[in-house]
Amino acid sequence: MSAVAEKVNVKPLADRVLVQAAPAEEKTAFGIIIPDTAKEKPQRGTVVAVGPGKKDEPITVKVGDTILYGKYAGTEITVEGQEYLIMRESDIFAII
């Protein structure tokens, strides 16, 4: 079951966004299996929860959006056994 369908007990503050990262690629386009040690950090994820925004800057992403973010953006956290990233909205490059 995806985290979007579940209720997460984390409410980000200000302009923070809680994201569940997409799984890392298992194979290349040619079918070569990538070992765990060579996998790149995913740069795509799904928004699970959003904060209220800043007073003069409302949040533009919403729960369920698929986003692209920087390779080293956010802080990894674990909630109820599930791994998430919490990041500022400004770390998000695009909604796809």
PDB file of N, CA and C in Angstrom:
ATOM      1  N   MET A   1       0.850  -1.177   0.000  1.00  0.00           N
ATOM      2  CA  MET A   1       0.000   0.000   0.000  1.00  0.00           C
ATOM      3  C   MET A   1       0.893   1.237   0.000  1.00  0.00           C
ATOM      4  N   SER A   2       0.565   2.234  -0.787  1.00  0.00           N
ATOM      5  CA  SER A   2       1.401   3.438  -0.850  1.00  0.00           C
ATOM      6  C   SER A   2       1.140   4.338   0.346  1.00  0.00           C
ATOM      7  N   ALA A   3       2.129   5.180   0.644  1.00  0.00           N
ATOM      8  CA  ALA A   3       2.020   6.066   1.803  1.00  0.00           C
ATOM      9  C   ALA A   3       0.958   7.134   1.599  1.00  0.00           C
ATOM     10  N   VAL A   4       0.638   7.450   0.334  1.00  0.00           N
ATOM     11  CA  VAL A   4      -0.377   8.474   0.086  1.00  0.00           C
ATOM     12  C   VAL A   4      -1.730   7.991   0.584  1.00  0.00           C
ATOM     13  N   ALA A   5      -1.991   6.679   0.444  1.00  0.00           N
ATOM     14  CA  ALA A   5      -3.270   6.135   0.885  1.00  0.00           C
ATOM     15  C   ALA A   5      -3.324   6.004   2.407  1.00  0.00           C
ATOM     16  N   GLU A   6      -2.169   5.929   3.047  1.00  0.00           N
ATOM     17  CA  GLU A   6      -2.121   5.800   4.494  1.00  0.00           C
ATOM     18  C   GLU A   6      -2.192   7.177   5.149  1.00  0.00           C
ATOM     19  N   LYS A   7      -2.582   7.199   6.405  1.00  0.00           N
ATOM     20  CA  LYS A   7      -2.592   8.441   7.170  1.00  0.00           C
ATOM     21  C   LYS A   7      -1.285   8.520   7.936  1.00  0.00           C
ATOM     22  N   VAL A   8      -0.502   9.572   7.657  1.00  0.00           N
ATOM     23  CA  VAL A   8       0.790   9.749   8.319  1.00  0.00           C
ATOM     24  C   VAL A   8       0.592  10.699   9.493  1.00  0.00           C
ATOM     25  N   ASN A   9       1.159  10.327  10.649  1.00  0.00           N
ATOM     26  CA  ASN A   9       1.000  11.137  11.854  1.00  0.00           C
ATOM     27  C   ASN A   9       2.100  12.183  11.987  1.00  0.00           C
ATOM     28  N   VAL A  10       2.458  12.819  10.894  1.00  0.00           N
ATOM     29  CA  VAL A  10       3.465  13.872  10.897  1.00  0.00           C
ATOM     30  C   VAL A  10       2.874  15.070  10.180  1.00  0.00           C
ATOM     31  N   LYS A  11       2.908  16.221  10.835  1.00  0.00           N
ATOM     32  CA  LYS A  11       2.430  17.459  10.225  1.00  0.00           C
ATOM     33  C   LYS A  11       3.619  18.405  10.094  1.00  0.00           C
ATOM     34  N   PRO A  12       4.148  18.588   8.868  1.00  0.00           N
ATOM     35  CA  PRO A  12       5.285  19.492   8.700  1.00  0.00           C
ATOM     36  C   PRO A  12       4.915  20.925   9.088  1.00  0.00           C
ATOM     37  N   LEU A  13       5.906  21.676   9.531  1.00  0.00           N
ATOM     38  CA  LEU A  13       5.706  23.073   9.910  1.00  0.00           C
ATOM     39  C   LEU A  13       6.129  24.001   8.781  1.00  0.00           C
ATOM     40  N   ALA A  14       5.578  25.211   8.766  1.00  0.00           N
ATOM     41  CA  ALA A  14       5.920  26.286   7.828  1.00  0.00           C
ATOM     42  C   ALA A  14       5.910  25.777   6.388  1.00  0.00           C
ATOM     43  N   ASP A  15       7.023  25.965   5.669  1.00  0.00           N
ATOM     44  CA  ASP A  15       7.076  25.592   4.252  1.00  0.00           C
ATOM     45  C   ASP A  15       7.714  24.225   4.026  1.00  0.00           C
ATOM     46  N   ARG A  16       7.634  23.348   5.014  1.00  0.00           N
ATOM     47  CA  ARG A  16       8.214  22.014   4.896  1.00  0.00           C
ATOM     48  C   ARG A  16       7.219  21.048   4.247  1.00  0.00           C
ATOM     49  N   VAL A  17       7.774  20.033   3.565  1.00  0.00           N
ATOM     50  CA  VAL A  17       6.984  19.040   2.846  1.00  0.00           C
ATOM     51  C   VAL A  17       7.527  17.657   3.203  1.00  0.00           C
ATOM     52  N   LEU A  18       6.647  16.697   3.461  1.00  0.00           N
ATOM     53  CA  LEU A  18       7.040  15.315   3.739  1.00  0.00           C
ATOM     54  C   LEU A  18       6.879  14.521   2.444  1.00  0.00           C
ATOM     55  N   VAL A  19       7.962  13.846   2.020  1.00  0.00           N
ATOM     56  CA  VAL A  19       7.990  13.166   0.725  1.00  0.00           C
ATOM     57  C   VAL A  19       8.388  11.713   0.911  1.00  0.00           C
ATOM     58  N   GLN A  20       7.707  10.817   0.195  1.00  0.00           N
ATOM     59  CA  GLN A  20       8.140   9.429   0.132  1.00  0.00           C
ATOM     60  C   GLN A  20       8.891   9.270  -1.183  1.00  0.00           C
ATOM     61  N   ALA A  21      10.183   8.939  -1.090  1.00  0.00           N
ATOM     62  CA  ALA A  21      11.020   8.806  -2.276  1.00  0.00           C
ATOM     63  C   ALA A  21      10.582   7.610  -3.111  1.00  0.00           C
ATOM     64  N   ALA A  22      10.673   7.756  -4.425  1.00  0.00           N
ATOM     65  CA  ALA A  22      10.410   6.643  -5.327  1.00  0.00           C
ATOM     66  C   ALA A  22      11.529   5.623  -5.158  1.00  0.00           C
ATOM     67  N   PRO A  23      11.250   4.351  -5.389  1.00  0.00           N
ATOM     68  CA  PRO A  23      12.311   3.352  -5.252  1.00  0.00           C
ATOM     69  C   PRO A  23      13.408   3.573  -6.291  1.00  0.00           C
ATOM     70  N   ALA A  24      14.650   3.240  -5.943  1.00  0.00           N
ATOM     71  CA  ALA A  24      15.777   3.374  -6.862  1.00  0.00           C
ATOM     72  C   ALA A  24      15.609   2.385  -8.010  1.00  0.00           C
ATOM     73  N   GLU A  25      16.148   2.740  -9.164  1.00  0.00           N
ATOM     74  CA  GLU A  25      16.062   1.868 -10.339  1.00  0.00           C
ATOM     75  C   GLU A  25      16.771   0.548 -10.071  1.00  0.00           C
ATOM     76  N   GLU A  26      16.146  -0.558 -10.465  1.00  0.00           N
ATOM     77  CA  GLU A  26      16.712  -1.889 -10.271  1.00  0.00           C
ATOM     78  C   GLU A  26      17.514  -2.340 -11.493  1.00  0.00           C
ATOM     79  N   LYS A  27      17.119  -1.856 -12.702  1.00  0.00           N
ATOM     80  CA  LYS A  27      17.758  -2.263 -13.953  1.00  0.00           C
ATOM     81  C   LYS A  27      18.025  -1.042 -14.815  1.00  0.00           C
ATOM     82  N   THR A  28      19.003  -1.167 -15.698  1.00  0.00           N
ATOM     83  CA  THR A  28      19.252  -0.111 -16.681  1.00  0.00           C
ATOM     84  C   THR A  28      18.277  -0.306 -17.844  1.00  0.00           C
ATOM     85  N   ALA A  29      18.288   0.619 -18.795  1.00  0.00           N
ATOM     86  CA  ALA A  29      17.425   0.515 -19.971  1.00  0.00           C
ATOM     87  C   ALA A  29      17.761  -0.730 -20.797  1.00  0.00           C
ATOM     88  N   PHE A  30      18.994  -1.234 -20.672  1.00  0.00           N
ATOM     89  CA  PHE A  30      19.416  -2.418 -21.423  1.00  0.00           C
ATOM     90  C   PHE A  30      19.197  -3.711 -20.662  1.00  0.00           C
ATOM     91  N   GLY A  31      18.622  -3.634 -19.442  1.00  0.00           N
ATOM     92  CA  GLY A  31      18.320  -4.828 -18.671  1.00  0.00           C
ATOM     93  C   GLY A  31      19.401  -5.269 -17.717  1.00  0.00           C
ATOM     94  N   ILE A  32      20.458  -4.470 -17.559  1.00  0.00           N
ATOM     95  CA  ILE A  32      21.523  -4.819 -16.622  1.00  0.00           C
ATOM     96  C   ILE A  32      21.043  -4.517 -15.209  1.00  0.00           C
ATOM     97  N   ILE A  33      21.170  -5.492 -14.305  1.00  0.00           N
ATOM     98  CA  ILE A  33      20.733  -5.317 -12.918  1.00  0.00           C
ATOM     99  C   ILE A  33      21.767  -4.492 -12.171  1.00  0.00           C
ATOM    100  N   ILE A  34      21.307  -3.456 -11.472  1.00  0.00           N
ATOM    101  CA  ILE A  34      22.195  -2.555 -10.731  1.00  0.00           C
ATOM    102  C   ILE A  34      22.324  -3.064  -9.296  1.00  0.00           C
ATOM    103  N   PRO A  35      23.545  -3.306  -8.803  1.00  0.00           N
ATOM    104  CA  PRO A  35      23.707  -3.753  -7.413  1.00  0.00           C
ATOM    105  C   PRO A  35      23.363  -2.617  -6.439  1.00  0.00           C
ATOM    106  N   ASP A  36      23.011  -2.982  -5.217  1.00  0.00           N
ATOM    107  CA  ASP A  36      22.622  -1.990  -4.207  1.00  0.00           C
ATOM    108  C   ASP A  36      23.678  -0.919  -3.992  1.00  0.00           C
ATOM    109  N   THR A  37      24.949  -1.289  -4.043  1.00  0.00           N
ATOM    110  CA  THR A  37      26.022  -0.328  -3.781  1.00  0.00           C
ATOM    111  C   THR A  37      26.177   0.707  -4.891  1.00  0.00           C
ATOM    112  N   ALA A  38      25.669   0.432  -6.077  1.00  0.00           N
ATOM    113  CA  ALA A  38      25.819   1.352  -7.202  1.00  0.00           C
ATOM    114  C   ALA A  38      24.560   2.164  -7.495  1.00  0.00           C
ATOM    115  N   LYS A  39      23.486   1.908  -6.764  1.00  0.00           N
ATOM    116  CA  LYS A  39      22.234   2.626  -7.015  1.00  0.00           C
ATOM    117  C   LYS A  39      22.360   4.085  -6.612  1.00  0.00           C
ATOM    118  N   GLU A  40      21.796   4.963  -7.438  1.00  0.00           N
ATOM    119  CA  GLU A  40      21.792   6.389  -7.127  1.00  0.00           C
ATOM    120  C   GLU A  40      20.590   6.710  -6.249  1.00  0.00           C
ATOM    121  N   LYS A  41      20.731   7.755  -5.435  1.00  0.00           N
ATOM    122  CA  LYS A  41      19.593   8.211  -4.635  1.00  0.00           C
ATOM    123  C   LYS A  41      18.500   8.680  -5.580  1.00  0.00           C
ATOM    124  N   PRO A  42      17.258   8.305  -5.329  1.00  0.00           N
ATOM    125  CA  PRO A  42      16.188   8.779  -6.200  1.00  0.00           C
ATOM    126  C   PRO A  42      16.016  10.293  -6.072  1.00  0.00           C
ATOM    127  N   GLN A  43      15.590  10.931  -7.148  1.00  0.00           N
ATOM    128  CA  GLN A  43      15.336  12.367  -7.144  1.00  0.00           C
ATOM    129  C   GLN A  43      13.876  12.646  -7.460  1.00  0.00           C
ATOM    130  N   ARG A  44      13.057  11.647  -7.256  1.00  0.00           N
ATOM    131  CA  ARG A  44      11.629  11.751  -7.525  1.00  0.00           C
ATOM    132  C   ARG A  44      10.894  11.175  -6.329  1.00  0.00           C
ATOM    133  N   GLY A  45       9.739  11.728  -6.018  1.00  0.00           N
ATOM    134  CA  GLY A  45       8.981  11.211  -4.895  1.00  0.00           C
ATOM    135  C   GLY A  45       7.552  11.707  -4.923  1.00  0.00           C
ATOM    136  N   THR A  46       6.785  11.260  -3.949  1.00  0.00           N
ATOM    137  CA  THR A  46       5.379  11.638  -3.821  1.00  0.00           C
ATOM    138  C   THR A  46       5.185  12.402  -2.529  1.00  0.00           C
ATOM    139  N   VAL A  47       4.488  13.527  -2.604  1.00  0.00           N
ATOM    140  CA  VAL A  47       4.208  14.349  -1.430  1.00  0.00           C
ATOM    141  C   VAL A  47       3.186  13.624  -0.554  1.00  0.00           C
ATOM    142  N   VAL A  48       3.524  13.449   0.725  1.00  0.00           N
ATOM    143  CA  VAL A  48       2.674  12.731   1.668  1.00  0.00           C
ATOM    144  C   VAL A  48       1.960  13.704   2.611  1.00  0.00           C
ATOM    145  N   ALA A  49       2.634  14.803   2.984  1.00  0.00           N
ATOM    146  CA  ALA A  49       2.038  15.808   3.874  1.00  0.00           C
ATOM    147  C   ALA A  49       2.714  17.147   3.598  1.00  0.00           C
ATOM    148  N   VAL A  50       1.964  18.230   3.796  1.00  0.00           N
ATOM    149  CA  VAL A  50       2.514  19.575   3.585  1.00  0.00           C
ATOM    150  C   VAL A  50       2.210  20.452   4.794  1.00  0.00           C
ATOM    151  N   GLY A  51       3.106  21.400   5.043  1.00  0.00           N
ATOM    152  CA  GLY A  51       2.892  22.372   6.106  1.00  0.00           C
ATOM    153  C   GLY A  51       1.959  23.475   5.622  1.00  0.00           C
ATOM    154  N   PRO A  52       1.608  24.403   6.517  1.00  0.00           N
ATOM    155  CA  PRO A  52       0.671  25.476   6.166  1.00  0.00           C
ATOM    156  C   PRO A  52       1.291  26.562   5.290  1.00  0.00           C
ATOM    157  N   GLY A  53       2.603  26.594   5.142  1.00  0.00           N
ATOM    158  CA  GLY A  53       3.269  27.639   4.367  1.00  0.00           C
ATOM    159  C   GLY A  53       3.666  28.794   5.269  1.00  0.00           C
ATOM    160  N   LYS A  54       4.399  29.723   4.688  1.00  0.00           N
ATOM    161  CA  LYS A  54       4.778  30.925   5.423  1.00  0.00           C
ATOM    162  C   LYS A  54       3.671  31.959   5.269  1.00  0.00           C
ATOM    163  N   LYS A  55       3.712  32.981   6.116  1.00  0.00           N
ATOM    164  CA  LYS A  55       2.648  33.988   6.120  1.00  0.00           C
ATOM    165  C   LYS A  55       2.453  34.636   4.753  1.00  0.00           C
ATOM    166  N   ASP A  56       3.556  34.951   4.073  1.00  0.00           N
ATOM    167  CA  ASP A  56       3.452  35.632   2.786  1.00  0.00           C
ATOM    168  C   ASP A  56       3.730  34.724   1.586  1.00  0.00           C
ATOM    169  N   GLU A  57       3.920  33.402   1.825  1.00  0.00           N
ATOM    170  CA  GLU A  57       4.185  32.457   0.741  1.00  0.00           C
ATOM    171  C   GLU A  57       3.370  31.180   0.947  1.00  0.00           C
ATOM    172  N   PRO A  58       2.240  31.034   0.255  1.00  0.00           N
ATOM    173  CA  PRO A  58       1.471  29.797   0.400  1.00  0.00           C
ATOM    174  C   PRO A  58       2.186  28.619  -0.270  1.00  0.00           C
ATOM    175  N   ILE A  59       1.907  27.418   0.189  1.00  0.00           N
ATOM    176  CA  ILE A  59       2.492  26.198  -0.379  1.00  0.00           C
ATOM    177  C   ILE A  59       1.831  25.923  -1.732  1.00  0.00           C
ATOM    178  N   THR A  60       2.640  25.588  -2.739  1.00  0.00           N
ATOM    179  CA  THR A  60       2.096  25.332  -4.075  1.00  0.00           C
ATOM    180  C   THR A  60       1.925  23.850  -4.377  1.00  0.00           C
ATOM    181  N   VAL A  61       2.612  22.962  -3.620  1.00  0.00           N
ATOM    182  CA  VAL A  61       2.433  21.525  -3.838  1.00  0.00           C
ATOM    183  C   VAL A  61       1.329  21.021  -2.917  1.00  0.00           C
ATOM    184  N   LYS A  62       0.737  19.886  -3.296  1.00  0.00           N
ATOM    185  CA  LYS A  62      -0.318  19.303  -2.467  1.00  0.00           C
ATOM    186  C   LYS A  62      -0.078  17.802  -2.314  1.00  0.00           C
ATOM    187  N   VAL A  63      -0.726  17.207  -1.359  1.00  0.00           N
ATOM    188  CA  VAL A  63      -0.580  15.777  -1.092  1.00  0.00           C
ATOM    189  C   VAL A  63      -0.943  15.001  -2.360  1.00  0.00           C
ATOM    190  N   GLY A  64      -0.086  14.042  -2.703  1.00  0.00           N
ATOM    191  CA  GLY A  64      -0.316  13.217  -3.891  1.00  0.00           C
ATOM    192  C   GLY A  64       0.473  13.660  -5.111  1.00  0.00           C
ATOM    193  N   ASP A  65       1.030  14.887  -5.094  1.00  0.00           N
ATOM    194  CA  ASP A  65       1.833  15.363  -6.222  1.00  0.00           C
ATOM    195  C   ASP A  65       3.110  14.535  -6.337  1.00  0.00           C
ATOM    196  N   THR A  66       3.519  14.236  -7.566  1.00  0.00           N
ATOM    197  CA  THR A  66       4.820  13.614  -7.819  1.00  0.00           C
ATOM    198  C   THR A  66       5.778  14.744  -8.141  1.00  0.00           C
ATOM    199  N   ILE A  67       6.918  14.752  -7.454  1.00  0.00           N
ATOM    200  CA  ILE A  67       7.838  15.885  -7.564  1.00  0.00           C
ATOM    201  C   ILE A  67       9.259  15.431  -7.910  1.00  0.00           C
ATOM    202  N   LEU A  68      10.054  16.382  -8.404  1.00  0.00           N
ATOM    203  CA  LEU A  68      11.483  16.203  -8.599  1.00  0.00           C
ATOM    204  C   LEU A  68      12.191  17.114  -7.614  1.00  0.00           C
ATOM    205  N   TYR A  69      13.253  16.606  -6.980  1.00  0.00           N
ATOM    206  CA  TYR A  69      13.986  17.404  -5.988  1.00  0.00           C
ATOM    207  C   TYR A  69      15.480  17.148  -6.142  1.00  0.00           C
ATOM    208  N   GLY A  70      16.278  17.963  -5.482  1.00  0.00           N
ATOM    209  CA  GLY A  70      17.735  17.843  -5.560  1.00  0.00           C
ATOM    210  C   GLY A  70      18.243  16.546  -4.970  1.00  0.00           C
ATOM    211  N   LYS A  71      19.381  16.090  -5.472  1.00  0.00           N
ATOM    212  CA  LYS A  71      19.962  14.815  -5.055  1.00  0.00           C
ATOM    213  C   LYS A  71      20.218  14.745  -3.550  1.00  0.00           C
ATOM    214  N   TYR A  72      20.631  15.850  -2.956  1.00  0.00           N
ATOM    215  CA  TYR A  72      20.937  15.862  -1.520  1.00  0.00           C
ATOM    216  C   TYR A  72      19.934  16.697  -0.722  1.00  0.00           C
ATOM    217  N   ALA A  73      18.749  16.896  -1.257  1.00  0.00           N
ATOM    218  CA  ALA A  73      17.724  17.712  -0.588  1.00  0.00           C
ATOM    219  C   ALA A  73      17.088  16.935   0.566  1.00  0.00           C
ATOM    220  N   GLY A  74      16.686  17.670   1.578  1.00  0.00           N
ATOM    221  CA  GLY A  74      15.905  17.107   2.660  1.00  0.00           C
ATOM    222  C   GLY A  74      16.693  16.317   3.689  1.00  0.00           C
ATOM    223  N   THR A  75      15.970  15.925   4.725  1.00  0.00           N
ATOM    224  CA  THR A  75      16.500  15.130   5.828  1.00  0.00           C
ATOM    225  C   THR A  75      15.718  13.831   5.888  1.00  0.00           C
ATOM    226  N   GLU A  76      16.429  12.713   5.948  1.00  0.00           N
ATOM    227  CA  GLU A  76      15.761  11.423   6.015  1.00  0.00           C
ATOM    228  C   GLU A  76      15.232  11.181   7.418  1.00  0.00           C
ATOM    229  N   ILE A  77      13.965  10.761   7.500  1.00  0.00           N
ATOM    230  CA  ILE A  77      13.353  10.404   8.780  1.00  0.00           C
ATOM    231  C   ILE A  77      12.601   9.087   8.612  1.00  0.00           C
ATOM    232  N   THR A  78      12.382   8.389   9.718  1.00  0.00           N
ATOM    233  CA  THR A  78      11.610   7.148   9.703  1.00  0.00           C
ATOM    234  C   THR A  78      10.411   7.332  10.621  1.00  0.00           C
ATOM    235  N   VAL A  79       9.220   7.084  10.091  1.00  0.00           N
ATOM    236  CA  VAL A  79       7.981   7.198  10.854  1.00  0.00           C
ATOM    237  C   VAL A  79       7.231   5.885  10.707  1.00  0.00           C
ATOM    238  N   GLU A  80       6.989   5.207  11.831  1.00  0.00           N
ATOM    239  CA  GLU A  80       6.257   3.945  11.858  1.00  0.00           C
ATOM    240  C   GLU A  80       6.834   2.942  10.856  1.00  0.00           C
ATOM    241  N   GLY A  81       8.175   2.860  10.800  1.00  0.00           N
ATOM    242  CA  GLY A  81       8.840   1.898   9.934  1.00  0.00           C
ATOM    243  C   GLY A  81       8.960   2.304   8.474  1.00  0.00           C
ATOM    244  N   GLN A  82       8.383   3.415   8.093  1.00  0.00           N
ATOM    245  CA  GLN A  82       8.417   3.905   6.712  1.00  0.00           C
ATOM    246  C   GLN A  82       9.437   5.031   6.607  1.00  0.00           C
ATOM    247  N   GLU A  83      10.261   5.043   5.554  1.00  0.00           N
ATOM    248  CA  GLU A  83      11.260   6.098   5.394  1.00  0.00           C
ATOM    249  C   GLU A  83      10.717   7.233   4.538  1.00  0.00           C
ATOM    250  N   TYR A  84      10.977   8.463   4.990  1.00  0.00           N
ATOM    251  CA  TYR A  84      10.518   9.665   4.291  1.00  0.00           C
ATOM    252  C   TYR A  84      11.642  10.692   4.246  1.00  0.00           C
ATOM    253  N   LEU A  85      11.445  11.707   3.435  1.00  0.00           N
ATOM    254  CA  LEU A  85      12.309  12.886   3.413  1.00  0.00           C
ATOM    255  C   LEU A  85      11.458  14.072   3.830  1.00  0.00           C
ATOM    256  N   ILE A  86      12.009  14.942   4.662  1.00  0.00           N
ATOM    257  CA  ILE A  86      11.323  16.184   4.980  1.00  0.00           C
ATOM    258  C   ILE A  86      12.205  17.312   4.454  1.00  0.00           C
ATOM    259  N   MET A  87      11.624  18.192   3.638  1.00  0.00           N
ATOM    260  CA  MET A  87      12.397  19.231   2.973  1.00  0.00           C
ATOM    261  C   MET A  87      11.587  20.508   2.843  1.00  0.00           C
ATOM    262  N   ARG A  88      12.284  21.596   2.590  1.00  0.00           N
ATOM    263  CA  ARG A  88      11.610  22.860   2.323  1.00  0.00           C
ATOM    264  C   ARG A  88      11.025  22.820   0.917  1.00  0.00           C
ATOM    265  N   GLU A  89       9.954  23.550   0.714  1.00  0.00           N
ATOM    266  CA  GLU A  89       9.345  23.596  -0.610  1.00  0.00           C
ATOM    267  C   GLU A  89      10.334  24.135  -1.644  1.00  0.00           C
ATOM    268  N   SER A  90      11.238  25.021  -1.228  1.00  0.00           N
ATOM    269  CA  SER A  90      12.212  25.588  -2.162  1.00  0.00           C
ATOM    270  C   SER A  90      13.219  24.552  -2.666  1.00  0.00           C
ATOM    271  N   ASP A  91      13.327  23.376  -2.016  1.00  0.00           N
ATOM    272  CA  ASP A  91      14.194  22.289  -2.481  1.00  0.00           C
ATOM    273  C   ASP A  91      13.558  21.497  -3.614  1.00  0.00           C
ATOM    274  N   ILE A  92      12.283  21.735  -3.882  1.00  0.00           N
ATOM    275  CA  ILE A  92      11.565  21.026  -4.937  1.00  0.00           C
ATOM    276  C   ILE A  92      11.756  21.771  -6.252  1.00  0.00           C
ATOM    277  N   PHE A  93      12.175  21.028  -7.296  1.00  0.00           N
ATOM    278  CA  PHE A  93      12.420  21.635  -8.597  1.00  0.00           C
ATOM    279  C   PHE A  93      11.172  21.713  -9.456  1.00  0.00           C
ATOM    280  N   ALA A  94      10.345  20.652  -9.431  1.00  0.00           N
ATOM    281  CA  ALA A  94       9.198  20.603 -10.351  1.00  0.00           C
ATOM    282  C   ALA A  94       8.152  19.630  -9.855  1.00  0.00           C
ATOM    283  N   ILE A  95       6.922  19.850 -10.292  1.00  0.00           N
ATOM    284  CA  ILE A  95       5.821  18.899 -10.102  1.00  0.00           C
ATOM    285  C   ILE A  95       5.645  18.209 -11.452  1.00  0.00           C
ATOM    286  N   ILE A  96       5.639  16.871 -11.436  1.00  0.00           N
ATOM    287  CA  ILE A  96       5.494  16.148 -12.706  1.00  0.00           C
ATOM    288  C   ILE A  96       4.225  15.327 -12.739  1.00  0.00           C
TER     289      ILE A  96
END
